[in-house]
C-alpha cells in the first residue's frame, strides 16, 4: 500500500459515513486552489436630482470581478445582491412597502470564502 492510499484509509476510519463518501469521491479535494473573491468597486458622488445641493454615493462593482465559486456567480446573476448604496454584497432580509432591509455579507454563502472589498480610484 503506498503512502497516499494509507493516508486515505486512515482518514476514512476517523470520519463519519457521509464524510467517507465525500473523501472517496474526491480524494484530492485538499489540493484544489481556492480563488478568493476580491470585490473591486468604484465610488462616485453624484448630485441628488430630488433635492438641490445634496449628493449621494454610488458604489459600482467592476465587471472584472472574479467570483470565488460558480454558485455565487450564478446567484448574483439571478438576484441583485450588490448594493450600490452600501458598496457591499448583501442579502435582503425583509421587504416593506417603502423599502427593504439588507444585511451585508463578508463571506460567500456557498463556499465560505472571505470577500475582500477594495475601492478602486476612478
PDB file of N, CA and C in Angstrom, residues 30-89:
ATOM      1  N   UNK A  30      -8.249  18.551  -1.033  1.00  0.00           N
ATOM      2  CA  UNK A  30      -7.404  19.482  -0.292  1.00  0.00           C
ATOM      3  C   UNK A  30      -6.299  20.075  -1.165  1.00  0.00           C
ATOM      4  N   UNK A  31      -6.127  19.595  -2.376  1.00  0.00           N
ATOM      5  CA  UNK A  31      -5.118  20.139  -3.280  1.00  0.00           C
ATOM      6  C   UNK A  31      -5.687  21.187  -4.231  1.00  0.00           C
ATOM      7  N   UNK A  32      -6.997  21.397  -4.218  1.00  0.00           N
ATOM      8  CA  UNK A  32      -7.632  22.353  -5.122  1.00  0.00           C
ATOM      9  C   UNK A  32      -7.361  23.769  -4.619  1.00  0.00           C
ATOM     10  N   UNK A  33      -6.939  24.634  -5.518  1.00  0.00           N
ATOM     11  CA  UNK A  33      -6.668  26.027  -5.171  1.00  0.00           C
ATOM     12  C   UNK A  33      -7.990  26.777  -5.095  1.00  0.00           C
ATOM     13  N   UNK A  34      -8.244  27.430  -4.002  1.00  0.00           N
ATOM     14  CA  UNK A  34      -9.485  28.179  -3.816  1.00  0.00           C
ATOM     15  C   UNK A  34      -9.217  29.624  -4.196  1.00  0.00           C
ATOM     16  N   UNK A  35     -10.081  30.176  -5.027  1.00  0.00           N
ATOM     17  CA  UNK A  35      -9.930  31.545  -5.517  1.00  0.00           C
ATOM     18  C   UNK A  35     -10.643  32.495  -4.553  1.00  0.00           C
ATOM     19  N   UNK A  36      -9.930  33.471  -3.993  1.00  0.00           N
ATOM     20  CA  UNK A  36     -10.605  34.439  -3.124  1.00  0.00           C
ATOM     21  C   UNK A  36     -11.448  35.396  -3.951  1.00  0.00           C
ATOM     22  N   UNK A  37     -12.477  35.936  -3.341  1.00  0.00           N
ATOM     23  CA  UNK A  37     -13.343  36.898  -4.017  1.00  0.00           C
ATOM     24  C   UNK A  37     -12.893  38.293  -3.639  1.00  0.00           C
ATOM     25  N   UNK A  38     -12.293  38.994  -4.600  1.00  0.00           N
ATOM     26  CA  UNK A  38     -11.908  40.388  -4.422  1.00  0.00           C
ATOM     27  C   UNK A  38     -12.940  41.235  -5.144  1.00  0.00           C
ATOM     28  N   UNK A  39     -13.778  41.918  -4.380  1.00  0.00           N
ATOM     29  CA  UNK A  39     -14.825  42.757  -4.951  1.00  0.00           C
ATOM     30  C   UNK A  39     -14.258  44.157  -5.167  1.00  0.00           C
ATOM     31  N   UNK A  40     -13.883  44.459  -6.387  1.00  0.00           N
ATOM     32  CA  UNK A  40     -13.347  45.771  -6.740  1.00  0.00           C
ATOM     33  C   UNK A  40     -14.511  46.653  -7.183  1.00  0.00           C
ATOM     34  N   UNK A  41     -14.564  47.855  -6.611  1.00  0.00           N
ATOM     35  CA  UNK A  41     -15.659  48.764  -6.942  1.00  0.00           C
ATOM     36  C   UNK A  41     -15.145  50.197  -7.012  1.00  0.00           C
ATOM     37  N   UNK A  42     -15.919  51.036  -7.673  1.00  0.00           N
ATOM     38  CA  UNK A  42     -15.614  52.463  -7.719  1.00  0.00           C
ATOM     39  C   UNK A  42     -16.705  53.213  -6.966  1.00  0.00           C
ATOM     40  N   UNK A  43     -16.330  54.301  -6.357  1.00  0.00           N
ATOM     41  CA  UNK A  43     -17.279  55.136  -5.635  1.00  0.00           C
ATOM     42  C   UNK A  43     -17.407  56.458  -6.374  1.00  0.00           C
ATOM     43  N   UNK A  44     -18.632  56.773  -6.734  1.00  0.00           N
ATOM     44  CA  UNK A  44     -18.907  58.012  -7.453  1.00  0.00           C
ATOM     45  C   UNK A  44     -19.909  58.833  -6.647  1.00  0.00           C
ATOM     46  N   UNK A  45     -19.610  60.110  -6.455  1.00  0.00           N
ATOM     47  CA  UNK A  45     -20.537  61.015  -5.770  1.00  0.00           C
ATOM     48  C   UNK A  45     -21.290  61.805  -6.836  1.00  0.00           C
ATOM     49  N   UNK A  46     -22.604  61.741  -6.755  1.00  0.00           N
ATOM     50  CA  UNK A  46     -23.450  62.385  -7.769  1.00  0.00           C
ATOM     51  C   UNK A  46     -24.438  63.337  -7.105  1.00  0.00           C
ATOM     52  N   UNK A  47     -24.875  64.357  -7.847  1.00  0.00           N
ATOM     53  CA  UNK A  47     -25.897  65.259  -7.293  1.00  0.00           C
ATOM     54  C   UNK A  47     -27.243  64.545  -7.201  1.00  0.00           C
ATOM     55  N   UNK A  48     -27.941  64.792  -6.117  1.00  0.00           N
ATOM     56  CA  UNK A  48     -29.256  64.185  -5.910  1.00  0.00           C
ATOM     57  C   UNK A  48     -30.291  64.974  -6.710  1.00  0.00           C
ATOM     58  N   UNK A  49     -30.956  64.337  -7.674  1.00  0.00           N
ATOM     59  CA  UNK A  49     -31.913  65.070  -8.508  1.00  0.00           C
ATOM     60  C   UNK A  49     -33.167  65.505  -7.760  1.00  0.00           C
ATOM     61  N   UNK A  50     -33.469  64.861  -6.641  1.00  0.00           N
ATOM     62  CA  UNK A  50     -34.697  65.202  -5.923  1.00  0.00           C
ATOM     63  C   UNK A  50     -34.525  66.359  -4.940  1.00  0.00           C
ATOM     64  N   UNK A  51     -33.285  66.671  -4.554  1.00  0.00           N
ATOM     65  CA  UNK A  51     -33.076  67.797  -3.645  1.00  0.00           C
ATOM     66  C   UNK A  51     -31.826  68.564  -4.048  1.00  0.00           C
ATOM     67  N   UNK A  52     -31.999  69.840  -4.146  1.00  0.00           N
ATOM     68  CA  UNK A  52     -30.926  70.711  -4.614  1.00  0.00           C
ATOM     69  C   UNK A  52     -29.825  70.842  -3.562  1.00  0.00           C
ATOM     70  N   UNK A  53     -28.584  70.755  -4.011  1.00  0.00           N
ATOM     71  CA  UNK A  53     -27.437  70.927  -3.134  1.00  0.00           C
ATOM     72  C   UNK A  53     -27.009  69.666  -2.405  1.00  0.00           C
ATOM     73  N   UNK A  54     -27.772  68.581  -2.512  1.00  0.00           N
ATOM     74  CA  UNK A  54     -27.395  67.344  -1.837  1.00  0.00           C
ATOM     75  C   UNK A  54     -26.809  66.358  -2.844  1.00  0.00           C
ATOM     76  N   UNK A  55     -26.003  65.437  -2.321  1.00  0.00           N
ATOM     77  CA  UNK A  55     -25.373  64.424  -3.166  1.00  0.00           C
ATOM     78  C   UNK A  55     -25.620  63.037  -2.572  1.00  0.00           C
ATOM     79  N   UNK A  56     -25.337  62.018  -3.369  1.00  0.00           N
ATOM     80  CA  UNK A  56     -25.381  60.633  -2.891  1.00  0.00           C
ATOM     81  C   UNK A  56     -24.206  59.880  -3.488  1.00  0.00           C
ATOM     82  N   UNK A  57     -23.826  58.791  -2.845  1.00  0.00           N
ATOM     83  CA  UNK A  57     -22.706  57.979  -3.314  1.00  0.00           C
ATOM     84  C   UNK A  57     -23.219  56.740  -4.020  1.00  0.00           C
ATOM     85  N   UNK A  58     -22.568  56.407  -5.119  1.00  0.00           N
ATOM     86  CA  UNK A  58     -22.925  55.233  -5.905  1.00  0.00           C
ATOM     87  C   UNK A  58     -21.690  54.338  -5.981  1.00  0.00           C
ATOM     88  N   UNK A  59     -21.793  53.121  -5.443  1.00  0.00           N
ATOM     89  CA  UNK A  59     -20.692  52.155  -5.457  1.00  0.00           C
ATOM     90  C   UNK A  59     -20.978  51.148  -6.569  1.00  0.00           C
ATOM     91  N   UNK A  60     -20.133  51.135  -7.588  1.00  0.00           N
ATOM     92  CA  UNK A  60     -20.349  50.268  -8.744  1.00  0.00           C
ATOM     93  C   UNK A  60     -19.327  49.139  -8.751  1.00  0.00           C
ATOM     94  N   UNK A  61     -19.818  47.904  -8.771  1.00  0.00           N
ATOM     95  CA  UNK A  61     -18.955  46.735  -8.834  1.00  0.00           C
ATOM     96  C   UNK A  61     -18.367  46.638 -10.236  1.00  0.00           C
ATOM     97  N   UNK A  62     -17.061  46.436 -10.327  1.00  0.00           N
ATOM     98  CA  UNK A  62     -16.406  46.357 -11.629  1.00  0.00           C
ATOM     99  C   UNK A  62     -16.693  45.016 -12.301  1.00  0.00           C
ATOM    100  N   UNK A  63     -16.738  45.029 -13.612  1.00  0.00           N
ATOM    101  CA  UNK A  63     -17.065  43.829 -14.390  1.00  0.00           C
ATOM    102  C   UNK A  63     -15.989  42.755 -14.297  1.00  0.00           C
ATOM    103  N   UNK A  64     -14.738  43.116 -14.005  1.00  0.00           N
ATOM    104  CA  UNK A  64     -13.658  42.136 -13.979  1.00  0.00           C
ATOM    105  C   UNK A  64     -13.530  41.406 -12.637  1.00  0.00           C
ATOM    106  N   UNK A  65     -14.538  41.513 -11.793  1.00  0.00           N
ATOM    107  CA  UNK A  65     -14.535  40.805 -10.520  1.00  0.00           C
ATOM    108  C   UNK A  65     -14.640  39.303 -10.776  1.00  0.00           C
ATOM    109  N   UNK A  66     -13.730  38.533 -10.185  1.00  0.00           N
ATOM    110  CA  UNK A  66     -13.739  37.072 -10.330  1.00  0.00           C
ATOM    111  C   UNK A  66     -14.374  36.488  -9.081  1.00  0.00           C
ATOM    112  N   UNK A  67     -15.449  35.753  -9.273  1.00  0.00           N
ATOM    113  CA  UNK A  67     -16.154  35.151  -8.144  1.00  0.00           C
ATOM    114  C   UNK A  67     -15.416  33.918  -7.641  1.00  0.00           C
ATOM    115  N   UNK A  68     -15.570  33.637  -6.369  1.00  0.00           N
ATOM    116  CA  UNK A  68     -14.864  32.523  -5.737  1.00  0.00           C
ATOM    117  C   UNK A  68     -15.423  31.166  -6.153  1.00  0.00           C
ATOM    118  N   UNK A  69     -16.704  31.095  -6.488  1.00  0.00           N
ATOM    119  CA  UNK A  69     -17.305  29.821  -6.892  1.00  0.00           C
ATOM    120  C   UNK A  69     -18.426  30.089  -7.898  1.00  0.00           C
ATOM    121  N   UNK A  70     -18.753  29.078  -8.667  1.00  0.00           N
ATOM    122  CA  UNK A  70     -19.780  29.210  -9.695  1.00  0.00           C
ATOM    123  C   UNK A  70     -21.170  29.432  -9.101  1.00  0.00           C
ATOM    124  N   UNK A  71     -21.434  28.850  -7.935  1.00  0.00           N
ATOM    125  CA  UNK A  71     -22.756  29.015  -7.322  1.00  0.00           C
ATOM    126  C   UNK A  71     -23.024  30.473  -6.982  1.00  0.00           C
ATOM    127  N   UNK A  72     -22.027  31.168  -6.422  1.00  0.00           N
ATOM    128  CA  UNK A  72     -22.219  32.577  -6.062  1.00  0.00           C
ATOM    129  C   UNK A  72     -22.321  33.440  -7.316  1.00  0.00           C
ATOM    130  N   UNK A  73     -21.568  33.100  -8.339  1.00  0.00           N
ATOM    131  CA  UNK A  73     -21.632  33.835  -9.600  1.00  0.00           C
ATOM    132  C   UNK A  73     -23.026  33.727 -10.217  1.00  0.00           C
ATOM    133  N   UNK A  74     -23.591  32.527 -10.227  1.00  0.00           N
ATOM    134  CA  UNK A  74     -24.940  32.316 -10.761  1.00  0.00           C
ATOM    135  C   UNK A  74     -25.988  32.997  -9.892  1.00  0.00           C
ATOM    136  N   UNK A  75     -25.797  32.973  -8.578  1.00  0.00           N
ATOM    137  CA  UNK A  75     -26.714  33.636  -7.659  1.00  0.00           C
ATOM    138  C   UNK A  75     -26.756  35.138  -7.941  1.00  0.00           C
ATOM    139  N   UNK A  76     -25.584  35.732  -8.167  1.00  0.00           N
ATOM    140  CA  UNK A  76     -25.504  37.170  -8.432  1.00  0.00           C
ATOM    141  C   UNK A  76     -26.152  37.541  -9.763  1.00  0.00           C
ATOM    142  N   UNK A  77     -26.148  36.610 -10.721  1.00  0.00           N
ATOM    143  CA  UNK A  77     -26.810  36.868 -11.997  1.00  0.00           C
ATOM    144  C   UNK A  77     -28.330  36.869 -11.844  1.00  0.00           C
ATOM    145  N   UNK A  78     -28.845  35.983 -10.997  1.00  0.00           N
ATOM    146  CA  UNK A  78     -30.291  35.824 -10.852  1.00  0.00           C
ATOM    147  C   UNK A  78     -30.914  36.808  -9.872  1.00  0.00           C
ATOM    148  N   UNK A  79     -30.169  37.159  -8.834  1.00  0.00           N
ATOM    149  CA  UNK A  79     -30.700  38.025  -7.785  1.00  0.00           C
ATOM    150  C   UNK A  79     -29.779  39.226  -7.600  1.00  0.00           C
ATOM    151  N   UNK A  80     -30.347  40.413  -7.449  1.00  0.00           N
ATOM    152  CA  UNK A  80     -29.498  41.601  -7.250  1.00  0.00           C
ATOM    153  C   UNK A  80     -28.881  41.579  -5.849  1.00  0.00           C
ATOM    154  N   UNK A  81     -27.640  41.147  -5.771  1.00  0.00           N
ATOM    155  CA  UNK A  81     -27.009  41.009  -4.464  1.00  0.00           C
ATOM    156  C   UNK A  81     -26.000  42.117  -4.161  1.00  0.00           C
ATOM    157  N   UNK A  82     -25.606  42.897  -5.150  1.00  0.00           N
ATOM    158  CA  UNK A  82     -24.682  44.013  -4.912  1.00  0.00           C
ATOM    159  C   UNK A  82     -25.485  45.252  -4.552  1.00  0.00           C
ATOM    160  N   UNK A  83     -25.120  45.886  -3.457  1.00  0.00           N
ATOM    161  CA  UNK A  83     -25.796  47.110  -3.034  1.00  0.00           C
ATOM    162  C   UNK A  83     -24.991  48.305  -3.508  1.00  0.00           C
ATOM    163  N   UNK A  84     -25.576  49.088  -4.395  1.00  0.00           N
ATOM    164  CA  UNK A  84     -24.908  50.298  -4.898  1.00  0.00           C
ATOM    165  C   UNK A  84     -24.814  51.354  -3.804  1.00  0.00           C
ATOM    166  N   UNK A  85     -25.735  51.315  -2.867  1.00  0.00           N
ATOM    167  CA  UNK A  85     -25.739  52.279  -1.778  1.00  0.00           C
ATOM    168  C   UNK A  85     -24.656  51.969  -0.745  1.00  0.00           C
ATOM    169  N   UNK A  86     -24.488  50.685  -0.408  1.00  0.00           N
ATOM    170  CA  UNK A  86     -23.527  50.291   0.628  1.00  0.00           C
ATOM    171  C   UNK A  86     -22.150  49.927   0.090  1.00  0.00           C
ATOM    172  N   UNK A  87     -22.075  49.505  -1.162  1.00  0.00           N
ATOM    173  CA  UNK A  87     -20.810  49.065  -1.728  1.00  0.00           C
ATOM    174  C   UNK A  87     -20.397  47.705  -1.199  1.00  0.00           C
ATOM    175  N   UNK A  88     -21.374  46.843  -0.959  1.00  0.00           N
ATOM    176  CA  UNK A  88     -21.132  45.503  -0.420  1.00  0.00           C
ATOM    177  C   UNK A  88     -22.142  44.530  -1.036  1.00  0.00           C
ATOM    178  N   UNK A  89     -21.783  43.233  -0.995  1.00  0.00           N
ATOM    179  CA  UNK A  89     -22.767  42.216  -1.322  1.00  0.00           C
ATOM    180  C   UNK A  89     -23.718  42.110  -0.138  1.00  0.00           C
TER     181      UNK A  89
END
